[in-house]
């Protein structure tokens, strides 16, 4: 995946998960608002007259990402899985208030729980991504194993004496 060329392949999936989460959460809030105000042509997904909440699609997406992670761990697959993971998590967290109360409180005051959780996730993950950029070394976005760190420090110690 050529998206984000300045970010290491190990980190790219996390960044895409964060982006996917934020954009999907915002997109779902917009879509559900359009449904709520009865915009023509926009409606709920139903099967046999039963409304299918979008957390169901999020659970299915996370299940697919889980299986894919067991099968394929290439850099390209990790990037796509990261994006899909973020989308799936947003679909679930957007309806967290419903899952907690077992009532459709999406537009009630209790529905703000979902918004608070989403903002917390966006802020926390964004903060972690920001403060860990280039952590442990000068290679931005690359992480060194402890074995690599030990060998580097041993090399410096030998050269110092």
mmCIF file of C-alpha atoms in Angstrom:
data_model
loop_
_atom_site.group_PDB
_atom_site.id
_atom_site.type_symbol
_atom_site.label_atom_id
_atom_site.label_comp_id
_atom_site.label_asym_id
_atom_site.label_seq_id
_atom_site.Cartn_x
_atom_site.Cartn_y
_atom_site.Cartn_z
ATOM 1 C CA UNK A 1 0.000 0.000 0.000
ATOM 2 C CA UNK A 2 1.577 3.248 -1.141
ATOM 3 C CA UNK A 3 -0.531 5.354 1.196
ATOM 4 C CA UNK A 4 1.533 6.972 3.948
ATOM 5 C CA UNK A 5 4.981 6.289 2.463
ATOM 6 C CA UNK A 6 6.795 8.044 5.332
ATOM 7 C CA UNK A 7 5.331 5.690 7.934
ATOM 8 C CA UNK A 8 6.826 2.273 8.588
ATOM 9 C CA UNK A 9 4.790 -0.743 7.530
ATOM 10 C CA UNK A 10 4.641 -1.847 11.185
ATOM 11 C CA UNK A 11 2.978 1.439 12.174
ATOM 12 C CA UNK A 12 0.813 2.022 9.086
ATOM 13 C CA UNK A 13 -1.973 -0.331 10.214
ATOM 14 C CA UNK A 14 -2.335 1.561 13.496
ATOM 15 C CA UNK A 15 -2.511 4.930 11.743
ATOM 16 C CA UNK A 16 -5.077 3.619 9.257
ATOM 17 C CA UNK A 17 -7.124 2.106 12.099
ATOM 18 C CA UNK A 18 -7.187 5.518 13.784
ATOM 19 C CA UNK A 19 -8.196 7.260 10.553
ATOM 20 C CA UNK A 20 -10.786 4.585 9.762
ATOM 21 C CA UNK A 21 -12.267 4.924 13.234
ATOM 22 C CA UNK A 22 -12.539 8.708 13.158
ATOM 23 C CA UNK A 23 -13.923 8.953 9.639
ATOM 24 C CA UNK A 24 -16.381 6.088 10.097
ATOM 25 C CA UNK A 25 -17.642 7.434 13.409
ATOM 26 C CA UNK A 26 -18.226 10.863 11.870
ATOM 27 C CA UNK A 27 -19.779 9.332 8.763
ATOM 28 C CA UNK A 28 -22.159 7.146 10.764
ATOM 29 C CA UNK A 29 -23.243 10.082 12.916
ATOM 30 C CA UNK A 30 -24.006 12.043 9.734
ATOM 31 C CA UNK A 31 -25.830 9.114 8.111
ATOM 32 C CA UNK A 32 -27.944 8.366 11.183
ATOM 33 C CA UNK A 33 -28.778 12.071 11.537
ATOM 34 C CA UNK A 34 -29.976 12.100 7.902
ATOM 35 C CA UNK A 35 -32.140 9.064 8.673
ATOM 36 C CA UNK A 36 -33.378 10.734 11.878
ATOM 37 C CA UNK A 37 -34.507 13.902 10.060
ATOM 38 C CA UNK A 38 -36.146 11.803 7.307
ATOM 39 C CA UNK A 39 -34.052 12.791 4.302
ATOM 40 C CA UNK A 40 -35.589 11.201 1.202
ATOM 41 C CA UNK A 41 -33.777 8.102 -0.015
ATOM 42 C CA UNK A 42 -31.865 7.535 3.243
ATOM 43 C CA UNK A 43 -33.127 4.816 5.539
ATOM 44 C CA UNK A 44 -32.305 2.006 7.918
ATOM 45 C CA UNK A 45 -30.960 -1.348 6.797
ATOM 46 C CA UNK A 46 -33.659 -3.941 7.410
ATOM 47 C CA UNK A 47 -34.080 -7.661 6.934
ATOM 48 C CA UNK A 48 -37.576 -9.088 7.152
ATOM 49 C CA UNK A 49 -38.840 -5.846 8.691
ATOM 50 C CA UNK A 50 -36.211 -5.934 11.458
ATOM 51 C CA UNK A 51 -33.784 -3.009 11.776
ATOM 52 C CA UNK A 52 -30.171 -4.194 11.666
ATOM 53 C CA UNK A 53 -28.076 -1.884 13.831
ATOM 54 C CA UNK A 54 -24.661 -0.958 12.487
ATOM 55 C CA UNK A 55 -22.846 -2.536 15.431
ATOM 56 C CA UNK A 56 -23.712 -5.888 13.795
ATOM 57 C CA UNK A 57 -21.668 -4.922 10.720
ATOM 58 C CA UNK A 58 -18.855 -3.842 13.040
ATOM 59 C CA UNK A 59 -18.809 -7.217 14.786
ATOM 60 C CA UNK A 60 -18.758 -9.022 11.425
ATOM 61 C CA UNK A 61 -15.932 -6.810 10.197
ATOM 62 C CA UNK A 62 -13.865 -7.450 13.341
ATOM 63 C CA UNK A 63 -14.434 -11.197 12.934
ATOM 64 C CA UNK A 64 -13.152 -11.020 9.353
ATOM 65 C CA UNK A 65 -10.113 -8.984 10.441
ATOM 66 C CA UNK A 66 -9.405 -11.538 13.176
ATOM 67 C CA UNK A 67 -9.439 -14.457 10.752
ATOM 68 C CA UNK A 68 -7.408 -12.512 8.180
ATOM 69 C CA UNK A 69 -4.813 -11.754 10.865
ATOM 70 C CA UNK A 70 -4.394 -15.459 11.496
ATOM 71 C CA UNK A 71 -3.884 -16.153 7.796
ATOM 72 C CA UNK A 72 -1.990 -13.201 6.327
ATOM 73 C CA UNK A 73 0.481 -10.905 8.066
ATOM 74 C CA UNK A 74 2.129 -9.149 5.143
ATOM 75 C CA UNK A 75 2.650 -5.395 5.387
ATOM 76 C CA UNK A 76 -0.080 -4.785 2.817
ATOM 77 C CA UNK A 77 -2.530 -7.039 4.660
ATOM 78 C CA UNK A 78 -1.719 -5.366 8.001
ATOM 79 C CA UNK A 79 -2.500 -1.964 6.490
ATOM 80 C CA UNK A 80 -5.874 -3.103 5.134
ATOM 81 C CA UNK A 81 -6.660 -4.967 8.356
ATOM 82 C CA UNK A 82 -5.836 -1.836 10.346
ATOM 83 C CA UNK A 83 -8.241 0.220 8.274
ATOM 84 C CA UNK A 84 -10.984 -2.418 8.527
ATOM 85 C CA UNK A 85 -10.380 -2.751 12.275
ATOM 86 C CA UNK A 86 -10.854 0.986 12.797
ATOM 87 C CA UNK A 87 -14.050 0.975 10.737
ATOM 88 C CA UNK A 88 -15.420 -2.028 12.654
ATOM 89 C CA UNK A 89 -14.609 -0.516 16.041
ATOM 90 C CA UNK A 90 -16.308 2.754 15.073
ATOM 91 C CA UNK A 91 -19.459 0.911 14.001
ATOM 92 C CA UNK A 92 -19.589 -0.783 17.407
ATOM 93 C CA UNK A 93 -18.616 2.172 19.604
ATOM 94 C CA UNK A 94 -21.102 4.429 17.811
ATOM 95 C CA UNK A 95 -23.807 2.210 19.299
ATOM 96 C CA UNK A 96 -22.121 1.533 22.649
ATOM 97 C CA UNK A 97 -24.911 3.326 24.534
ATOM 98 C CA UNK A 98 -27.452 0.967 22.969
ATOM 99 C CA UNK A 99 -25.317 -2.061 23.869
ATOM 100 C CA UNK A 100 -24.880 -0.847 27.459
ATOM 101 C CA UNK A 101 -28.525 0.065 28.127
ATOM 102 C CA UNK A 102 -30.123 -2.463 25.760
ATOM 103 C CA UNK A 103 -32.438 0.336 24.635
ATOM 104 C CA UNK A 104 -32.314 2.510 21.538
ATOM 105 C CA UNK A 105 -31.008 5.679 23.203
ATOM 106 C CA UNK A 106 -29.039 6.919 20.183
ATOM 107 C CA UNK A 107 -30.706 10.352 20.136
ATOM 108 C CA UNK A 108 -31.407 10.574 23.881
ATOM 109 C CA UNK A 109 -29.133 12.069 26.530
ATOM 110 C CA UNK A 110 -27.932 8.542 27.387
ATOM 111 C CA UNK A 111 -26.730 8.241 23.796
ATOM 112 C CA UNK A 112 -23.927 10.684 24.570
ATOM 113 C CA UNK A 113 -22.047 7.754 26.131
ATOM 114 C CA UNK A 114 -21.198 6.600 22.612
ATOM 115 C CA UNK A 115 -19.944 10.039 21.623
ATOM 116 C CA UNK A 116 -17.844 10.347 24.785
ATOM 117 C CA UNK A 117 -16.298 6.918 24.193
ATOM 118 C CA UNK A 118 -15.519 7.723 20.570
ATOM 119 C CA UNK A 119 -13.909 11.046 21.455
ATOM 120 C CA UNK A 120 -11.868 9.301 24.155
ATOM 121 C CA UNK A 121 -10.678 6.642 21.691
ATOM 122 C CA UNK A 122 -9.790 9.224 19.038
ATOM 123 C CA UNK A 123 -7.912 11.375 21.565
ATOM 124 C CA UNK A 124 -6.142 8.490 23.303
ATOM 125 C CA UNK A 125 -5.019 6.693 20.153
ATOM 126 C CA UNK A 126 -4.087 9.963 18.463
ATOM 127 C CA UNK A 127 -2.062 10.949 21.498
ATOM 128 C CA UNK A 128 -0.274 7.600 21.626
ATOM 129 C CA UNK A 129 0.503 7.788 17.908
ATOM 130 C CA UNK A 130 1.834 11.320 18.327
ATOM 131 C CA UNK A 131 4.082 10.680 21.314
ATOM 132 C CA UNK A 132 5.457 7.386 20.002
ATOM 133 C CA UNK A 133 6.444 8.716 16.577
ATOM 134 C CA UNK A 134 10.104 7.909 16.102
ATOM 135 C CA UNK A 135 10.308 6.350 19.569
ATOM 136 C CA UNK A 136 13.571 4.506 20.360
ATOM 137 C CA UNK A 137 15.857 5.760 17.702
ATOM 138 C CA UNK A 138 16.134 8.209 14.881
ATOM 139 C CA UNK A 139 14.124 6.153 12.364
ATOM 140 C CA UNK A 140 10.748 7.846 12.514
ATOM 141 C CA UNK A 141 7.997 5.353 13.109
ATOM 142 C CA UNK A 142 10.376 2.379 13.327
ATOM 143 C CA UNK A 143 10.723 0.360 16.484
ATOM 144 C CA UNK A 144 13.758 -1.646 17.464
ATOM 145 C CA UNK A 145 13.637 -4.929 19.295
ATOM 146 C CA UNK A 146 15.370 -5.129 22.655
ATOM 147 C CA UNK A 147 18.026 -7.389 21.070
ATOM 148 C CA UNK A 148 18.839 -4.671 18.528
ATOM 149 C CA UNK A 149 18.988 -2.066 21.294
ATOM 150 C CA UNK A 150 21.353 -4.220 23.378
ATOM 151 C CA UNK A 151 23.701 -4.824 20.458
ATOM 152 C CA UNK A 152 23.802 -1.102 19.657
ATOM 153 C CA UNK A 153 24.553 -0.146 23.268
ATOM 154 C CA UNK A 154 27.222 -2.862 23.535
ATOM 155 C CA UNK A 155 28.854 -1.509 20.386
ATOM 156 C CA UNK A 156 28.896 1.998 21.855
ATOM 157 C CA UNK A 157 30.389 0.728 25.116
ATOM 158 C CA UNK A 158 33.209 -1.097 23.273
ATOM 159 C CA UNK A 159 34.031 2.001 21.222
ATOM 160 C CA UNK A 160 34.058 4.252 24.297
ATOM 161 C CA UNK A 161 37.032 2.541 25.973
#
